[in-house]
Tab-separated table of C-alpha atoms and ligand atoms in Angstrom:
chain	number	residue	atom	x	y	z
A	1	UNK	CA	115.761	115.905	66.076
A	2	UNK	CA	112.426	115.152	67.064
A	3	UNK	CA	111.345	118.250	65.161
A	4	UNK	CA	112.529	117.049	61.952
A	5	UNK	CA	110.378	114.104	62.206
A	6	UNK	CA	107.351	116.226	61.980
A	7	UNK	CA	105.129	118.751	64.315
A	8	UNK	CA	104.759	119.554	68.201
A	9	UNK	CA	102.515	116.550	68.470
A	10	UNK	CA	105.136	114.029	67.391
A	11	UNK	CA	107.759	115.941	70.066
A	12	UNK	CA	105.078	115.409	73.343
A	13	UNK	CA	104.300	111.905	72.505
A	14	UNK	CA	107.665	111.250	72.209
A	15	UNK	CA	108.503	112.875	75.677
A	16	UNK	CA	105.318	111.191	77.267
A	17	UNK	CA	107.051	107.257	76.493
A	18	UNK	CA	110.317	108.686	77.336
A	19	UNK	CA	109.029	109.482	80.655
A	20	UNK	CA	106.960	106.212	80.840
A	21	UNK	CA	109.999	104.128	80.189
A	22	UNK	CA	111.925	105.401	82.530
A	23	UNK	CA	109.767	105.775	85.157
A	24	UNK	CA	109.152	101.817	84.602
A	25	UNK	CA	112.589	101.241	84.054
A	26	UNK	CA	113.367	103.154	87.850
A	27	UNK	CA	110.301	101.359	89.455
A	28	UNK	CA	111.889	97.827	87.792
A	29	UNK	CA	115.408	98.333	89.669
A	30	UNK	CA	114.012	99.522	92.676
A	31	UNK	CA	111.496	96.980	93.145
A	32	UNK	CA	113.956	94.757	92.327
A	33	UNK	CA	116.403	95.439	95.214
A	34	UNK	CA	113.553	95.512	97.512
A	35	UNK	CA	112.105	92.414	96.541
A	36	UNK	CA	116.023	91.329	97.309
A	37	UNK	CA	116.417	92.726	100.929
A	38	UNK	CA	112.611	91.641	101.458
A	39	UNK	CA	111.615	95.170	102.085
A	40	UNK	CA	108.035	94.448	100.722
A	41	UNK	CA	105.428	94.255	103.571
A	42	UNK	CA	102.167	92.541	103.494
A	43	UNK	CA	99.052	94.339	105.097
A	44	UNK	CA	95.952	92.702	105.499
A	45	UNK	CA	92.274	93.784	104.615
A	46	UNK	CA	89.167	92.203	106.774
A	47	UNK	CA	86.659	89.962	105.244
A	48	UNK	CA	83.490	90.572	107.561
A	49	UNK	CA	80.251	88.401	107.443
A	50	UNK	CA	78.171	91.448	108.145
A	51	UNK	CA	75.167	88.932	109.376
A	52	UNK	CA	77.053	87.154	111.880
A	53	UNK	CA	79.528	90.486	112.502
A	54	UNK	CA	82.338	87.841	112.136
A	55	UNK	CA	85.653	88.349	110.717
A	56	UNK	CA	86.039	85.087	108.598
A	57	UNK	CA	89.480	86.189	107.092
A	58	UNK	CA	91.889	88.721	105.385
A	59	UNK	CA	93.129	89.547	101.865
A	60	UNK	CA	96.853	90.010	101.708
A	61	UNK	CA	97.786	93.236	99.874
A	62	UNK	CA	101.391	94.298	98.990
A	63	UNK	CA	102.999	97.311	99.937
A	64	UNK	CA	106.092	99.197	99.074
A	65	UNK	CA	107.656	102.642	100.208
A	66	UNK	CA	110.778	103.027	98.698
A	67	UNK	CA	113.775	104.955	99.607
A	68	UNK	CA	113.589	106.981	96.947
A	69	UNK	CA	110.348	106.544	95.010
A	70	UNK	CA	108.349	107.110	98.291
A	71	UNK	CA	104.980	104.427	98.602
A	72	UNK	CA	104.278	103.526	95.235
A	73	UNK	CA	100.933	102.264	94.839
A	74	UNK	CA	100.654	98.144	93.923
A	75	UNK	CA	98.292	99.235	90.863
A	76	UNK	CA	101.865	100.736	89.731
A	77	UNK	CA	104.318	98.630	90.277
A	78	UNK	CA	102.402	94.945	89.888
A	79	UNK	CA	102.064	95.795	86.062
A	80	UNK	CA	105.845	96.230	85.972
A	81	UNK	CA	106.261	93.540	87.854
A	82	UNK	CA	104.207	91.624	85.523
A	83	UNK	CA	105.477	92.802	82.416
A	84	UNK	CA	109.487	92.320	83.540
A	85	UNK	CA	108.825	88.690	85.372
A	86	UNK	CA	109.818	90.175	89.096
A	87	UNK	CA	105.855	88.925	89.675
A	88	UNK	CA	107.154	85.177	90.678
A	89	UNK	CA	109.767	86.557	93.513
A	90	UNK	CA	107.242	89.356	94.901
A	91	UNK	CA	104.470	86.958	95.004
A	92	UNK	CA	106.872	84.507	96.499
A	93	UNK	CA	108.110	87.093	98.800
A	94	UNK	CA	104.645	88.136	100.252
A	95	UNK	CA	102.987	84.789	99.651
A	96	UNK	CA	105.322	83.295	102.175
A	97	UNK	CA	105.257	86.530	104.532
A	98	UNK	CA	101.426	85.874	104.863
A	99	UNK	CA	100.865	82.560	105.224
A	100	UNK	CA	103.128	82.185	107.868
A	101	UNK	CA	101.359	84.621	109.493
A	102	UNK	CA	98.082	83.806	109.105
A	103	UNK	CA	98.953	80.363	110.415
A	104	UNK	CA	100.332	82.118	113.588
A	105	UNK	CA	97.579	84.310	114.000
A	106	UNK	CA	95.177	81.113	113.699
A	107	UNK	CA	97.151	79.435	116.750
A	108	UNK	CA	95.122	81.116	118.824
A	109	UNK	CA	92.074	81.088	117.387
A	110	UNK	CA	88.765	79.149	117.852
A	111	UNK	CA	87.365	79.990	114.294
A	112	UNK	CA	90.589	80.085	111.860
A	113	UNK	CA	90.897	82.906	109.517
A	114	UNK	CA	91.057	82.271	105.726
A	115	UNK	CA	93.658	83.567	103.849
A	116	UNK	CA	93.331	85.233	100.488
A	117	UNK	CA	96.192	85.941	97.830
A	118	UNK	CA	95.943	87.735	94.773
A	119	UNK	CA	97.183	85.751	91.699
A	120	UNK	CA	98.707	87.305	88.764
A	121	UNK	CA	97.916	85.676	85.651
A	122	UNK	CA	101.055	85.620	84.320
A	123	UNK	CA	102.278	83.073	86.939
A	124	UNK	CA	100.104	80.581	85.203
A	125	UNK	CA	101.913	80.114	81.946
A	126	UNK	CA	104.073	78.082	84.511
A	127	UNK	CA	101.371	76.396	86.219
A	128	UNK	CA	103.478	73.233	87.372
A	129	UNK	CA	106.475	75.058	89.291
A	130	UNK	CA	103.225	77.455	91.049
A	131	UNK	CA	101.423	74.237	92.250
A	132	UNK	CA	104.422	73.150	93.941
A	133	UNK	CA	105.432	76.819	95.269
A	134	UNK	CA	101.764	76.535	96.919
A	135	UNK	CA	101.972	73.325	98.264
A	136	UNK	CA	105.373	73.857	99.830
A	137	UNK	CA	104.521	77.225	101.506
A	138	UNK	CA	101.319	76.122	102.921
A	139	UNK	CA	102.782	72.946	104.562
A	140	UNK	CA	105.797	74.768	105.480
A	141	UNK	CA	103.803	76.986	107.617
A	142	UNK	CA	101.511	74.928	108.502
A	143	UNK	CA	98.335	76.793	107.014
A	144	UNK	CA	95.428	74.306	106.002
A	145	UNK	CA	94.694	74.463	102.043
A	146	UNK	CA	90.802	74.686	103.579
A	147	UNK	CA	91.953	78.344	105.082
A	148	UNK	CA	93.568	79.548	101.934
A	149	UNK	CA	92.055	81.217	98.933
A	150	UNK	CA	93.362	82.252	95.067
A	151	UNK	CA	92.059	85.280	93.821
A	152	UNK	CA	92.607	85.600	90.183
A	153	UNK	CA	91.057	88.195	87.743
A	154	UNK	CA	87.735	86.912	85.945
A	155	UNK	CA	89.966	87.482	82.141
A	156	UNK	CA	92.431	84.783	82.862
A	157	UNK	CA	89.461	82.377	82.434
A	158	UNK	CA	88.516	83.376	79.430
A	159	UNK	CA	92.019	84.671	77.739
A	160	UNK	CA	93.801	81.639	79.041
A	161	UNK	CA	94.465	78.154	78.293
A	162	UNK	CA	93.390	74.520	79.014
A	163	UNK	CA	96.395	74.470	81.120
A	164	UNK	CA	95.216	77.591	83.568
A	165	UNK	CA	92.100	75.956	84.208
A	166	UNK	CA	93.475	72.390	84.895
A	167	UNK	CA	95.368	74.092	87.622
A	168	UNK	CA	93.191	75.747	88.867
A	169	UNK	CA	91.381	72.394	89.355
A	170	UNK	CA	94.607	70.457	90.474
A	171	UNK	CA	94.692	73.326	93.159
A	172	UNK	CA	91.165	73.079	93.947
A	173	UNK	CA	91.602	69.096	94.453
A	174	UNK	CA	94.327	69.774	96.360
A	175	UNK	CA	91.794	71.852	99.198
A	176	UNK	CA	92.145	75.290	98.378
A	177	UNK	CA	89.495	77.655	96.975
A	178	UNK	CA	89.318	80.164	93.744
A	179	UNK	CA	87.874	83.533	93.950
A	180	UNK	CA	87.121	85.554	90.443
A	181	UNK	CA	87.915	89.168	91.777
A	182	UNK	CA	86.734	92.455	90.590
A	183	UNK	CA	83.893	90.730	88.839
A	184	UNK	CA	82.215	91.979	86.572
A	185	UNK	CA	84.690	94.350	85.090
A	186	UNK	CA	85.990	91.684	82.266
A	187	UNK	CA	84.496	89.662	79.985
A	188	UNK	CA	81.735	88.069	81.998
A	189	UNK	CA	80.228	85.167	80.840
A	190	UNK	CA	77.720	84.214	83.248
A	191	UNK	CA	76.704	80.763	81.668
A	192	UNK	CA	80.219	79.861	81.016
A	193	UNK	CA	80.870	80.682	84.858
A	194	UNK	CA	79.110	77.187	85.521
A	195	UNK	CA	81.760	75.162	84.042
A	196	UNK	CA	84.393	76.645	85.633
A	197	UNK	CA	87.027	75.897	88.939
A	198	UNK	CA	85.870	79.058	90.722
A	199	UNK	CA	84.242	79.061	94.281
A	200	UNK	CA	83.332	82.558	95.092
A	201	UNK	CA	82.619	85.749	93.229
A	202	UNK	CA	83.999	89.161	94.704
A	203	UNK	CA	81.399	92.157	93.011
A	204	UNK	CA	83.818	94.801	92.083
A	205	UNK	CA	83.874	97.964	93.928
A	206	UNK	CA	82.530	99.668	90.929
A	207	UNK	CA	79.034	98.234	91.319
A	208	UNK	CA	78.716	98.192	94.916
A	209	UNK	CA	79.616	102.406	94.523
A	210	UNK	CA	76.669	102.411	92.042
A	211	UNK	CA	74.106	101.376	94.702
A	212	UNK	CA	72.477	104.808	95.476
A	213	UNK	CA	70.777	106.126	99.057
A	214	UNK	CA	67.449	105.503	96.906
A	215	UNK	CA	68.395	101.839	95.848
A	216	UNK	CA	67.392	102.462	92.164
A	217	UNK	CA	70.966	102.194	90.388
A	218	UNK	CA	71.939	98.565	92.071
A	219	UNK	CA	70.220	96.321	89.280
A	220	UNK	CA	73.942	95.181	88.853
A	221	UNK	CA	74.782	94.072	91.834
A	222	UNK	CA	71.497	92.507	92.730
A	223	UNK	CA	71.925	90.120	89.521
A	224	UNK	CA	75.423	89.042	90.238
A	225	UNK	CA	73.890	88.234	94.057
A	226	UNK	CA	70.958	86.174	92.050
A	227	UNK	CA	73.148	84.681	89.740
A	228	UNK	CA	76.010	83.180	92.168
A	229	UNK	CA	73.018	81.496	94.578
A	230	UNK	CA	71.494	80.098	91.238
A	231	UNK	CA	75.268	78.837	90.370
A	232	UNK	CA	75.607	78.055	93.898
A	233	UNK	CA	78.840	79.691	93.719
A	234	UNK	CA	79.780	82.511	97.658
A	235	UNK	CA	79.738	85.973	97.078
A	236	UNK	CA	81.505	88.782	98.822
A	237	UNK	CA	80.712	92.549	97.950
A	238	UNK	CA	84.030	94.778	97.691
A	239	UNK	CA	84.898	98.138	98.316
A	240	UNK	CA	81.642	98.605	100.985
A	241	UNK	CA	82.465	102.480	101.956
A	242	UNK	CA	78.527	102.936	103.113
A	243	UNK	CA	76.382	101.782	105.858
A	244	UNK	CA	73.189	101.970	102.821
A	245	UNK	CA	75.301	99.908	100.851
A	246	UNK	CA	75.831	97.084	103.781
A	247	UNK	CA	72.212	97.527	104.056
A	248	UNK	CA	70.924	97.023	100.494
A	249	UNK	CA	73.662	93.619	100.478
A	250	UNK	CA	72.172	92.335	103.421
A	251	UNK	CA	68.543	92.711	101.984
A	252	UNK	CA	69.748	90.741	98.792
A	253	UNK	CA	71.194	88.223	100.799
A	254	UNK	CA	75.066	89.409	100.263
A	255	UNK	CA	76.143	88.488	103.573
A	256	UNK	CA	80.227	88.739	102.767
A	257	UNK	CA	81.459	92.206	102.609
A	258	UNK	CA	84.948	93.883	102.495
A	259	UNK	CA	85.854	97.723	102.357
A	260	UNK	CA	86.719	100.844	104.283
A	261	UNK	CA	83.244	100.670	106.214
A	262	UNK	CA	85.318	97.705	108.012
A	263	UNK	CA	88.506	98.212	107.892
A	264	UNK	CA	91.392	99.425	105.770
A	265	UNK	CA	93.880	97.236	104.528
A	266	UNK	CA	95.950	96.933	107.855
A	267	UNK	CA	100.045	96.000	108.698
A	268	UNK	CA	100.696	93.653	110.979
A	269	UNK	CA	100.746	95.251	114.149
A	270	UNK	CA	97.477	97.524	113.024
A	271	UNK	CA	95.667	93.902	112.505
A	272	UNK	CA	96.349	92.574	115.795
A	273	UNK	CA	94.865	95.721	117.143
A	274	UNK	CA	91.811	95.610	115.222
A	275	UNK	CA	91.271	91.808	115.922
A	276	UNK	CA	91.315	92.678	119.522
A	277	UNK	CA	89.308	95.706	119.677
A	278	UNK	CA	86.554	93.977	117.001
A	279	UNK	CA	86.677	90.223	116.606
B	301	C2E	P1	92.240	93.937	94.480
B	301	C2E	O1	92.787	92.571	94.633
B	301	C2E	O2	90.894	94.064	93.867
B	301	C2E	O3	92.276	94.560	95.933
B	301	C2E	C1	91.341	95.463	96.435
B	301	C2E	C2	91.833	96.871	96.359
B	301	C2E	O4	90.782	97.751	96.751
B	301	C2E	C3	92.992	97.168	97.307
B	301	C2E	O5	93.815	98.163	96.698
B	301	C2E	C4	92.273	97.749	98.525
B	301	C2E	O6	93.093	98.571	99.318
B	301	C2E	C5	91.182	98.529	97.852
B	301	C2E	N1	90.009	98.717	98.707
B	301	C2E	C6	89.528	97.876	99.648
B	301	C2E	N2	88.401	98.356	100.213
B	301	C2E	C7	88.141	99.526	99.600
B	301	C2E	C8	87.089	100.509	99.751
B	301	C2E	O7	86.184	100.389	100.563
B	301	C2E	N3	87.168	101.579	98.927
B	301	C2E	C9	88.157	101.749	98.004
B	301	C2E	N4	88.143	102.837	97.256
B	301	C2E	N5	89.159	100.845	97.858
B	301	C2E	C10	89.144	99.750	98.639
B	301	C2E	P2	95.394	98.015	96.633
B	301	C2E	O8	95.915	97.391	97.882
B	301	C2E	O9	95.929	99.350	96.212
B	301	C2E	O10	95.624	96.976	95.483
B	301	C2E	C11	95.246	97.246	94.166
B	301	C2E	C12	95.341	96.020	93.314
B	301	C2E	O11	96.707	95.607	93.182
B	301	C2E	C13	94.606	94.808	93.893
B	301	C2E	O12	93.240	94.870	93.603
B	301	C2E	C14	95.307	93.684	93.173
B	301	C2E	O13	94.773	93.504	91.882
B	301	C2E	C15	96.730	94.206	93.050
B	301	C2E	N6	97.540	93.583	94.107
B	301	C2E	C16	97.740	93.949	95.395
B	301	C2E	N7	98.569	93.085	96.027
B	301	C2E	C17	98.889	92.130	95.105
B	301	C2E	C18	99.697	90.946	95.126
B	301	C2E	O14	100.291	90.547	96.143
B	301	C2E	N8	99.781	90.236	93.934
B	301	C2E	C19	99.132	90.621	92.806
B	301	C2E	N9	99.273	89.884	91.702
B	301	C2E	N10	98.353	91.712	92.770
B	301	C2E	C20	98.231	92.454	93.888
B	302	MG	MG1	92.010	90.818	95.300
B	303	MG	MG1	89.181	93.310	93.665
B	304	MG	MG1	91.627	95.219	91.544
């Protein structure tokens, strides 16, 4: 039938959506079940101040191996998730997980860790019913709004309504802090950046790759480190692989680092571990 409609080129595209769709359409019932039986776990990725060699807090990262899909990767299954609505129960899910456990972990510690959560922009377009969901889960367990960070790609403030950036600011008000991550990847607008809610810039791990052994392909990164003190917004470097590339932030005053030159994003048990052996 395909054939009819016209030549071999017509046949493979159609295949390649067929396939698409119903790989999404597995990943969507799957993910839903496990979001249902909680089988989503929460591991948890350092956030070093390489100065100091202090941990100062983690970013919570899902994770999901699945019966039958094996792990499936979150850059995977988060667009489903965002494109069939499962993205308010998962965040739910692991939002909860992690703050719970971040308070617990901060129990029994002298300098509290922050906690950072990736934000989906989708769960903005109901930005009243996710104010409340993060107002109840932090004072449910007991985590301070000062520990606890939203991490929200740099597009949603420039795609997105009045209404994402009042809450933003209602959330800011409320204690907590915004992060833009994987900055500079979007639609950067560094002199609109000064009217916005946002606290702390995370350089994506694209630019921090581009700084060389010899230091001469880093002009990037160096300007987003110049820019944030002149906006007197925090920075934190991500995806720091190198011990030249912790070396060349520290020079240019980038003091906040994350990446597998620290750690790997860790589960539970893994993170307890590494806080013992390290911080
Ligand atoms: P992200 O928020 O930018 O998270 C950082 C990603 O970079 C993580 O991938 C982390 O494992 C990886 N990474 C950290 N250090 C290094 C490094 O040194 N080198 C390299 N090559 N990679 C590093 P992950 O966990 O696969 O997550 C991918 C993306 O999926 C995240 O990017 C985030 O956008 C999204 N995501 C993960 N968990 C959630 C969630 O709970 N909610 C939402 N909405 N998105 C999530
Ligand atoms: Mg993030
Ligand atoms: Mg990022
Ligand atoms: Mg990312």
């Amino acid at each position: 039938e395909a054939k009819k409609q016209g030549g071999s080129k017509v046949v493979v595209y159609n295949d390649t959506i067929n396939i698409k769709n119903e790989e999404k359409l597995r990943i969507e019932t799957r993910l839903r079940k496990a979001i249902k039986e909680e089988k989503i776990e929460v591991y948890y990725q350092p956030k070093i101040n390489a100065k100091e060699n202090i941990i100062t807090g983690v970013e919570a990262l899902v994770r999901w191996t699945d019966e039958e899909l094996g792990f499936v990767s979150p850059d995977k299954f988060i667009p489903v998730a965002e494109s069939t609505g499962l993205i308010h129960s998962l965040w739910e899910l692991a939002m909860k997980k992690a703050c719970f456990q971040v308070s617990k972990w901060n129990e029994g510690r002298l300098e509290p860790l922050n906690l950072a959560v990736n934000f989906s922009p989708k769960q903005f377009q109901d930005s009243s019913r996710l104010i409340k969901q993060v107002v109840d889960i932090l004072s449910e367990s007991k985590l301070s709004p000062a520990y606890f960070e939203v991490e929200i790609t740099e597009n949603i403030l420039f795609d997105h309504s009045a209404e994402t950036i009042e809450a933003l600011e209602k959330l800011r008000n409320y204690g907590v802090s915004v992060s833009v991550d994987d900055f500079g990847t979007g639609y950067s607008s560094f002199s609109y950046l000064k009217t916005l809610p946002v606290d702390n810039l995370k350089i994506d791990r694209t630019f921090i790759q581009d700084i060389q052994e010899d230091y001469s392909n880093s002009e990037i990164s160096e300007a987003i480190i110049t820019m944030a003190r002149g906006l007197r917004l925090h920075v934190i470097a991500e995806g720091v692989e190198e011990e030249h590339q912790k070396e060349f932030l520290l020079k240019n005053g980038c003091y906040h680092m994350q990446g597998y030159l620290f750690s790997k994003p860790l589960s539970k048990q893994d993170f307890e571990r590494f806080l013992k052996e390290n911080y």
